[in-house]
Short mmCIF file of C-alpha atoms and ligand atoms in Angstrom, two decimals:
data_model
loop_
_atom_site.label_atom_id
_atom_site.label_comp_id
_atom_site.label_asym_id
_atom_site.label_seq_id
_atom_site.Cartn_x
_atom_site.Cartn_y
_atom_site.Cartn_z
CA MET A 9 -20.44 39.45 32.60
CA THR A 10 -22.91 37.72 30.31
CA VAL A 11 -23.97 39.17 27.04
CA GLY A 12 -26.67 38.47 24.48
CA VAL A 13 -25.75 38.69 20.80
CA VAL A 14 -27.94 40.02 17.98
CA ILE A 15 -26.68 39.25 14.48
CA ALA A 16 -28.22 41.24 11.64
CA ALA A 17 -28.58 38.88 8.68
CA ALA A 18 -31.76 40.09 7.01
CA GLY A 19 -30.12 42.03 4.17
CA THR A 20 -31.19 41.02 0.69
CA GLY A 21 -27.78 42.01 -0.60
CA THR A 22 -28.99 44.10 -3.51
CA ARG A 23 -25.52 45.67 -3.72
CA MET A 24 -24.09 42.20 -4.36
CA GLY A 25 -25.80 42.29 -7.75
CA ARG A 26 -27.77 39.15 -7.04
CA LYS A 27 -30.82 38.09 -5.08
CA GLU A 28 -28.96 35.75 -2.74
CA ASN A 29 -28.44 36.96 0.84
CA LYS A 30 -24.73 37.80 1.17
CA VAL A 31 -24.51 36.07 4.54
CA LEU A 32 -25.26 32.78 2.75
CA LEU A 33 -22.48 33.13 0.17
CA PRO A 34 -19.80 30.43 0.38
CA LEU A 35 -16.55 31.36 2.12
CA GLY A 36 -13.86 28.82 2.89
CA GLY A 37 -16.15 25.80 2.66
CA ARG A 38 -18.80 27.37 4.90
CA SER A 39 -21.16 30.29 4.53
CA VAL A 40 -20.25 33.90 5.37
CA LEU A 41 -22.60 33.82 8.40
CA SER A 42 -21.15 30.55 9.77
CA HIS A 43 -17.86 32.27 10.52
CA SER A 44 -19.32 34.80 12.95
CA LEU A 45 -21.70 32.22 14.45
CA ALA A 46 -18.68 30.02 15.25
CA CYS A 47 -16.84 32.99 16.76
CA PHE A 48 -19.66 33.94 19.17
CA ASP A 49 -20.37 30.29 19.98
CA SER A 50 -16.79 29.99 21.28
CA ILE A 51 -16.96 32.95 23.70
CA ASP A 52 -17.72 32.13 27.36
CA GLU A 53 -19.35 35.51 28.06
CA VAL A 54 -22.00 34.99 25.37
CA SER A 55 -25.24 33.60 26.79
CA GLN A 56 -27.56 33.66 23.82
CA VAL A 57 -27.44 34.33 20.07
CA VAL A 58 -30.35 35.86 18.14
CA VAL A 59 -30.06 35.91 14.35
CA VAL A 60 -32.40 38.24 12.50
CA THR A 61 -33.29 37.15 8.99
CA ASN A 62 -35.83 37.68 6.21
CA ALA A 63 -38.66 35.29 5.32
CA GLN A 64 -36.95 34.02 2.16
CA ASP A 65 -33.79 32.89 3.98
CA GLN A 66 -35.35 31.86 7.30
CA GLU A 67 -35.17 28.14 6.60
CA ALA A 68 -31.55 28.16 5.36
CA ILE A 69 -30.40 30.37 8.24
CA THR A 70 -32.26 28.29 10.85
CA GLU A 71 -30.39 25.25 9.54
CA LEU A 72 -27.03 27.06 9.75
CA VAL A 73 -27.69 28.30 13.28
CA ALA A 74 -28.66 24.79 14.43
CA ARG A 75 -25.41 23.44 13.00
CA ASP A 76 -22.99 26.23 14.01
CA VAL A 77 -24.28 27.36 17.43
CA VAL A 78 -23.84 24.35 19.68
CA HIS A 79 -22.78 25.83 23.03
CA LYS A 80 -25.32 28.65 23.36
CA GLN A 81 -29.04 29.14 23.23
CA ALA A 82 -29.99 30.36 19.77
CA LYS A 83 -33.01 31.88 18.09
CA VAL A 84 -33.82 32.94 14.55
CA VAL A 85 -36.34 35.78 14.22
CA LEU A 86 -37.79 37.69 11.30
CA GLY A 87 -36.51 41.22 10.67
CA GLY A 88 -38.11 44.38 9.33
CA ALA A 89 -37.76 46.69 6.35
CA GLU A 90 -34.54 48.43 7.44
CA ARG A 91 -31.49 47.12 9.30
CA GLN A 92 -32.54 49.26 12.27
CA ASP A 93 -36.01 47.62 12.39
CA SER A 94 -34.37 44.20 12.23
CA VAL A 95 -31.97 44.93 15.08
CA TYR A 96 -34.87 46.23 17.18
CA LEU A 97 -36.82 42.99 16.61
CA GLY A 98 -33.66 41.06 17.54
CA LEU A 99 -33.33 43.01 20.79
CA LYS A 100 -36.98 42.29 21.61
CA ALA A 101 -36.27 38.55 21.22
CA LEU A 102 -33.68 38.59 24.02
CA PRO A 103 -34.79 37.95 27.62
CA GLN A 104 -35.87 41.32 29.07
CA ASP A 105 -33.51 40.95 32.06
CA THR A 106 -30.49 40.88 29.71
CA LYS A 107 -27.79 43.27 30.98
CA TRP A 108 -25.50 43.59 27.94
CA VAL A 109 -25.98 43.08 24.23
CA MET A 110 -23.54 42.83 21.37
CA ILE A 111 -24.83 43.74 17.91
CA HIS A 112 -23.00 42.34 14.89
CA ASP A 113 -23.37 42.40 11.11
CA GLY A 114 -23.79 38.87 9.74
CA ALA A 115 -21.81 40.00 6.68
CA ARG A 116 -18.62 40.48 8.76
CA PRO A 117 -17.21 36.96 8.80
CA PHE A 118 -13.68 37.92 9.93
CA VAL A 119 -14.64 38.97 13.47
CA THR A 120 -12.28 37.37 15.99
CA LYS A 121 -12.50 36.40 19.63
CA GLU A 122 -9.72 38.92 20.41
CA LEU A 123 -11.74 41.73 18.87
CA VAL A 124 -14.89 40.74 20.78
CA MET A 125 -12.95 40.54 24.06
CA ARG A 126 -11.42 43.99 23.44
CA ALA A 127 -14.90 45.47 23.02
CA LEU A 128 -16.26 43.65 26.09
CA ALA A 129 -13.33 44.84 28.23
CA ALA A 130 -14.24 48.47 27.43
CA CYS A 131 -17.74 47.86 28.81
CA ARG A 132 -16.33 47.89 32.35
CA GLU A 133 -16.21 51.68 31.97
CA HIS A 134 -18.61 52.52 29.17
CA LEU A 135 -22.26 51.79 28.37
CA ALA A 136 -21.86 51.97 24.60
CA VAL A 137 -18.78 50.67 22.76
CA GLY A 138 -18.09 50.36 19.05
CA VAL A 139 -15.08 48.85 17.31
CA ALA A 140 -13.61 51.03 14.58
CA VAL A 141 -10.49 51.55 12.50
CA ARG A 142 -8.74 54.76 11.57
CA VAL A 143 -9.54 55.84 8.01
CA LYS A 144 -6.52 55.43 5.72
CA ASP A 145 -7.84 57.28 2.69
CA THR A 146 -8.53 60.99 2.55
CA ILE A 147 -12.30 61.43 2.73
CA LYS A 148 -14.06 64.06 0.64
CA GLN A 149 -17.58 65.30 1.00
CA VAL A 150 -18.94 65.54 -2.54
CA ARG A 151 -22.15 67.08 -3.92
CA ASP A 152 -23.12 66.91 -7.59
CA GLY A 153 -19.62 65.81 -8.53
CA LEU A 154 -17.95 68.69 -6.68
CA VAL A 155 -15.92 68.47 -3.50
CA ILE A 156 -17.50 70.59 -0.82
CA ASP A 157 -15.36 69.60 2.13
CA THR A 158 -12.29 67.58 3.22
CA PRO A 159 -12.75 66.57 6.85
CA ASP A 160 -9.62 66.26 9.01
CA ARG A 161 -8.58 62.63 8.48
CA SER A 162 -6.87 62.35 11.88
CA GLN A 163 -10.31 62.43 13.52
CA LEU A 164 -12.04 60.01 11.14
CA TRP A 165 -12.76 56.40 12.07
CA ALA A 166 -14.66 53.76 10.09
CA MET A 167 -17.17 51.98 12.33
CA GLN A 168 -17.37 48.21 12.38
CA THR A 169 -19.24 45.67 14.46
CA PRO A 170 -19.55 44.22 17.04
CA GLN A 171 -20.95 47.15 18.99
CA VAL A 172 -21.70 46.49 22.65
CA PHE A 173 -24.33 48.25 24.74
CA SER A 174 -26.01 48.24 28.07
CA PHE A 175 -29.22 46.46 27.10
CA PRO A 176 -31.69 48.95 28.67
CA LEU A 177 -29.81 51.85 27.03
CA ILE A 178 -29.85 50.47 23.46
CA LEU A 179 -33.46 49.30 23.81
CA GLN A 180 -34.41 52.81 24.92
CA ALA A 181 -32.43 54.32 22.01
CA HIS A 182 -34.21 52.12 19.46
CA GLU A 183 -37.63 52.91 20.96
CA TRP A 184 -36.85 56.63 20.99
CA ALA A 185 -35.60 56.48 17.33
CA LYS A 186 -38.76 54.63 16.33
CA SER A 187 -41.00 57.28 17.89
CA GLU A 188 -38.93 60.18 16.49
CA GLY A 189 -38.46 58.64 13.02
CA VAL A 190 -34.66 58.69 13.38
CA LEU A 191 -32.86 56.31 10.98
CA ALA A 192 -29.19 55.41 11.33
CA THR A 193 -26.84 52.95 9.63
CA ASP A 194 -25.33 51.70 12.88
CA ASP A 195 -26.51 51.35 16.45
CA CYS A 196 -23.90 53.63 18.01
CA ALA A 197 -25.42 56.49 16.00
CA LEU A 198 -28.72 56.10 17.88
CA ILE A 199 -26.96 56.47 21.22
CA GLU A 200 -25.15 59.55 19.86
CA ALA A 201 -28.43 60.99 18.57
CA MET A 202 -29.84 60.71 22.12
CA GLY A 203 -26.83 62.68 23.34
CA SER A 204 -25.19 59.79 25.20
CA PRO A 205 -21.45 59.02 24.94
CA VAL A 206 -20.14 56.25 22.65
CA HIS A 207 -16.67 54.85 23.26
CA VAL A 208 -14.53 53.57 20.40
CA VAL A 209 -11.98 50.74 20.63
CA GLU A 210 -9.45 49.76 17.99
CA GLY A 211 -11.03 47.40 15.45
CA ASP A 212 -9.35 45.26 12.85
CA TYR A 213 -8.80 46.16 9.18
CA ALA A 214 -9.45 42.51 8.31
CA ASN A 215 -12.93 42.71 9.86
CA ILE A 216 -14.48 43.81 6.57
CA LYS A 217 -18.14 43.80 5.63
CA ILE A 218 -18.97 41.73 2.57
CA THR A 219 -20.85 44.28 0.47
CA THR A 220 -19.86 43.62 -3.13
CA PRO A 221 -18.63 40.39 -4.81
CA GLU A 222 -15.07 41.83 -4.87
CA ASP A 223 -15.05 41.74 -1.07
CA LEU A 224 -15.08 37.95 -1.04
CA PRO A 225 -11.54 36.56 -0.92
CA LYS A 226 -10.83 34.99 -4.29
CA PRO A 227 -9.64 31.39 -4.47
CA ARG A 228 -6.32 31.41 -6.31
CA GLU A 229 -6.66 30.21 -9.88
CA SER A 230 -4.73 27.03 -10.61
CA ARG A 231 -3.65 25.60 -13.95
CA ILE A 232 -2.66 22.03 -14.75
CA GLY A 233 -0.25 20.86 -17.44
CA PHE A 234 0.87 17.50 -18.81
CA GLY A 235 4.16 16.71 -20.53
CA TYR A 236 5.32 13.62 -22.41
CA ASP A 237 8.66 12.92 -24.11
CA VAL A 238 10.63 10.01 -25.54
CA HIS A 239 14.27 9.78 -26.62
CA ARG A 240 16.16 6.90 -28.23
CA LEU A 241 18.96 5.17 -26.26
CA VAL A 242 22.19 4.88 -28.24
CA THR A 243 25.85 4.16 -27.51
CA GLY A 244 28.35 7.00 -27.52
CA ARG A 245 26.07 9.55 -25.80
CA ARG A 246 25.85 10.72 -22.18
CA LEU A 247 22.71 9.95 -20.20
CA ILE A 248 21.31 13.14 -18.66
CA LEU A 249 18.07 12.97 -16.68
CA GLY A 250 16.71 16.06 -14.92
CA GLY A 251 20.07 17.83 -15.32
CA VAL A 252 21.96 14.97 -13.64
CA GLU A 253 24.49 12.81 -15.51
CA ILE A 254 23.90 9.13 -14.83
CA PRO A 255 26.69 6.63 -15.52
CA TYR A 256 25.43 4.10 -18.09
CA GLU A 257 26.74 2.40 -21.21
CA LYS A 258 24.21 4.25 -23.39
CA GLY A 259 22.85 7.77 -23.60
CA LEU A 260 19.89 9.52 -25.16
CA LEU A 261 19.95 10.76 -28.74
CA GLY A 262 18.77 14.25 -29.59
CA HIS A 263 19.57 17.71 -30.93
CA SER A 264 20.19 19.05 -27.42
CA ASP A 265 21.51 16.95 -24.55
CA ALA A 266 18.27 14.93 -24.96
CA ASP A 267 17.36 15.29 -21.27
CA VAL A 268 14.00 13.58 -21.60
CA VAL A 269 12.97 14.39 -18.00
CA THR A 270 13.61 18.14 -18.33
CA HIS A 271 11.88 18.17 -21.72
CA ALA A 272 8.72 16.61 -20.29
CA VAL A 273 8.88 19.00 -17.30
CA MET A 274 9.11 22.01 -19.63
CA ASP A 275 6.23 20.72 -21.73
CA ALA A 276 4.08 20.29 -18.62
CA LEU A 277 4.88 23.84 -17.49
CA LEU A 278 4.26 25.33 -20.94
CA GLY A 279 1.06 23.29 -21.17
CA ALA A 280 -0.18 24.68 -17.85
CA MET A 281 0.55 28.19 -19.13
CA GLY A 282 -1.24 27.50 -22.40
CA LEU A 283 1.95 28.25 -24.34
CA GLY A 284 2.27 25.31 -26.73
CA ASP A 285 5.33 23.03 -26.46
CA ILE A 286 9.12 23.19 -26.28
CA GLY A 287 9.38 22.59 -30.04
CA GLU A 288 7.81 26.01 -30.62
CA HIS A 289 10.01 27.77 -28.06
CA PHE A 290 13.32 25.99 -28.75
CA PRO A 291 13.14 24.57 -32.30
CA ASP A 292 15.60 21.69 -32.95
CA THR A 293 16.35 23.27 -36.35
CA ASP A 294 17.99 26.21 -34.58
CA PRO A 295 21.78 25.64 -34.32
CA LYS A 296 21.96 27.61 -31.06
CA TYR A 297 20.20 24.73 -29.28
CA GLU A 298 22.59 22.08 -30.60
CA GLY A 299 24.02 20.10 -27.70
CA ILE A 300 22.64 22.66 -25.24
CA SER A 301 22.02 21.67 -21.64
CA SER A 302 18.23 21.37 -21.36
CA ILE A 303 18.37 22.61 -17.81
CA LEU A 304 19.37 26.04 -19.24
CA LEU A 305 16.22 25.99 -21.36
CA LEU A 306 14.26 25.23 -18.19
CA ASP A 307 15.55 28.56 -16.80
CA GLU A 308 13.81 30.31 -19.70
CA VAL A 309 10.53 28.53 -19.02
CA VAL A 310 10.78 29.44 -15.32
CA SER A 311 11.35 33.07 -16.31
CA ILE A 312 8.16 33.03 -18.40
CA MET A 313 6.30 31.65 -15.34
CA GLY A 314 7.64 34.57 -13.32
CA GLN A 315 6.49 37.12 -15.89
CA LYS A 316 3.01 35.59 -15.79
CA GLN A 317 3.05 35.57 -11.95
CA LEU A 318 2.53 31.83 -11.90
CA GLU A 319 4.12 29.69 -9.21
CA LEU A 320 4.73 25.96 -9.33
CA GLN A 321 2.66 24.11 -6.75
CA ASN A 322 3.94 20.61 -7.52
CA LEU A 323 5.32 18.30 -10.19
CA ASP A 324 4.74 14.57 -10.49
CA ILE A 325 7.23 12.83 -12.78
CA THR A 326 7.13 9.23 -14.04
CA ILE A 327 10.26 7.94 -15.77
CA MET A 328 9.78 4.78 -17.81
CA ALA A 329 13.10 2.98 -18.34
CA GLN A 330 13.91 -0.71 -18.40
CA LYS A 331 17.54 0.15 -17.52
CA PRO A 332 19.47 1.65 -15.75
CA LYS A 333 18.10 1.40 -12.22
CA LEU A 334 17.15 4.93 -11.15
CA ALA A 335 16.24 4.53 -7.45
CA THR A 336 19.42 6.19 -6.15
CA TRP A 337 19.23 8.99 -8.75
CA LYS A 338 15.78 10.25 -7.81
CA ARG A 339 17.13 12.43 -4.99
CA PRO A 340 19.80 14.26 -7.03
CA ILE A 341 17.31 14.85 -9.88
CA LYS A 342 14.72 16.17 -7.44
CA ASN A 343 17.31 18.45 -5.85
CA THR A 344 18.45 19.87 -9.22
CA LEU A 345 14.93 20.50 -10.46
CA ALA A 346 13.81 22.02 -7.14
CA GLN A 347 16.65 24.55 -7.28
CA LYS A 348 15.90 25.47 -10.88
CA LEU A 349 12.17 25.80 -10.19
CA PHE A 350 12.52 27.72 -6.88
CA VAL A 351 10.39 25.20 -4.98
CA PRO A 352 11.12 22.93 -2.01
CA GLU A 353 12.03 19.32 -2.86
CA THR A 354 8.69 18.26 -1.37
CA ALA A 355 6.98 19.92 -4.35
CA ILE A 356 8.58 17.39 -6.70
CA ASN A 357 7.80 13.69 -6.87
CA ILE A 358 9.71 11.24 -9.03
CA LYS A 359 8.57 7.74 -9.87
CA ALA A 360 10.59 5.32 -11.93
CA THR A 361 9.20 2.21 -13.54
CA THR A 362 10.17 -0.46 -16.05
CA THR A 363 7.58 -1.63 -18.52
CA GLU A 364 8.10 -5.33 -17.67
CA GLY A 365 10.10 -5.85 -20.85
CA LEU A 366 7.21 -4.67 -23.04
CA GLY A 367 7.38 -2.17 -25.88
CA PHE A 368 10.28 0.09 -26.90
CA VAL A 369 11.09 0.87 -23.28
CA GLY A 370 11.09 -2.82 -22.41
CA ARG A 371 13.41 -3.55 -25.34
CA GLU A 372 15.77 -0.85 -23.94
CA GLU A 373 15.45 1.19 -27.13
CA GLY A 374 14.50 4.39 -25.36
CA ILE A 375 13.30 6.19 -22.24
CA ALA A 376 9.85 7.81 -21.91
CA VAL A 377 8.75 10.36 -19.31
CA GLN A 378 5.36 11.72 -18.24
CA VAL A 379 4.95 14.82 -16.04
CA VAL A 380 1.96 16.53 -14.46
CA ALA A 381 2.44 20.09 -13.16
CA LEU A 382 0.15 22.36 -11.18
CA LEU A 383 0.71 26.11 -11.32
CA VAL A 384 -1.03 28.68 -9.14
CA ASP A 385 -1.75 32.25 -10.05
CA LEU A 386 -0.14 34.65 -7.56
CA ARG A 387 -2.43 37.56 -8.52
MG1 MG B 419 12.68 15.82 -26.19
#
């Protein structure tokens, strides 16, 4: 079985609230239309693709078609005033000995090969096939703000595309509709209006039509934060880095356990959330934070992230210390932080460097840490 494809892409997208044709909107690094072009280009049964466009977008769409349809013959033709006129002009552009045609909305980028094959399989027994999904919401018929009817939901289906037809049948239906002045919002309706049967196969809820800007999948918002901290090295204190005690003759001085790594991590996270710094959240004048394990404070910061539905994507930590050597301690620090932050260890990177004997770090007077954190919005 070979089938011609007509893609309706002439809509001006007035419902999108902008002049731009919705099929040209960006989606996943390509345009909305590119996704369905790539789908049909990959299907063996497809012989030819005709894209119907308007004059304003003809050049842009011709370019897309040339780039995205590489295995099939392709044509771009100008449409008419209504979708129905455009589809008719698309049908007329196919070779007149075409046996089967598949009509698809260019604004349905999530069409899949499986869905197309399901519709084509039904054509072994039917001359007109539409893909559709069962309606999940209760549908009301409303006039002047008043409900006049509630149709039985168990019989309601929402039509999608592709719709597949015997070519002579759909051409006849369009010509009949033209002469009778019948207008419909999908092609199956013309077959129905002529009194011929239309078969429905199970569609896909993901196969949505991009009609309003909200329909476009939103890229998740991400937020970056930077943290910096320094603590003085003194004798008689423990050295805690990232919640891990490291054996060394000196430790870091501070009101809490002076865990300089965890402090910089918390500052990076608070910075990404736009929530100031750890000094504001855990003031060192407050006796309850005296000698406290900083990793417990990190729990509080992580809980704020949870409330804001923000998730840590990754952390990059640079520890500047002349001594001690930290190479073997990176793994335990990473492991501790990963557990506290509910992320895999791969989300955390730790770098350790000396400062070649320069500055306060080089003179072994203190340890400095820098952290960059990326948070993503889960909403
Ligand atoms: Mg600090």
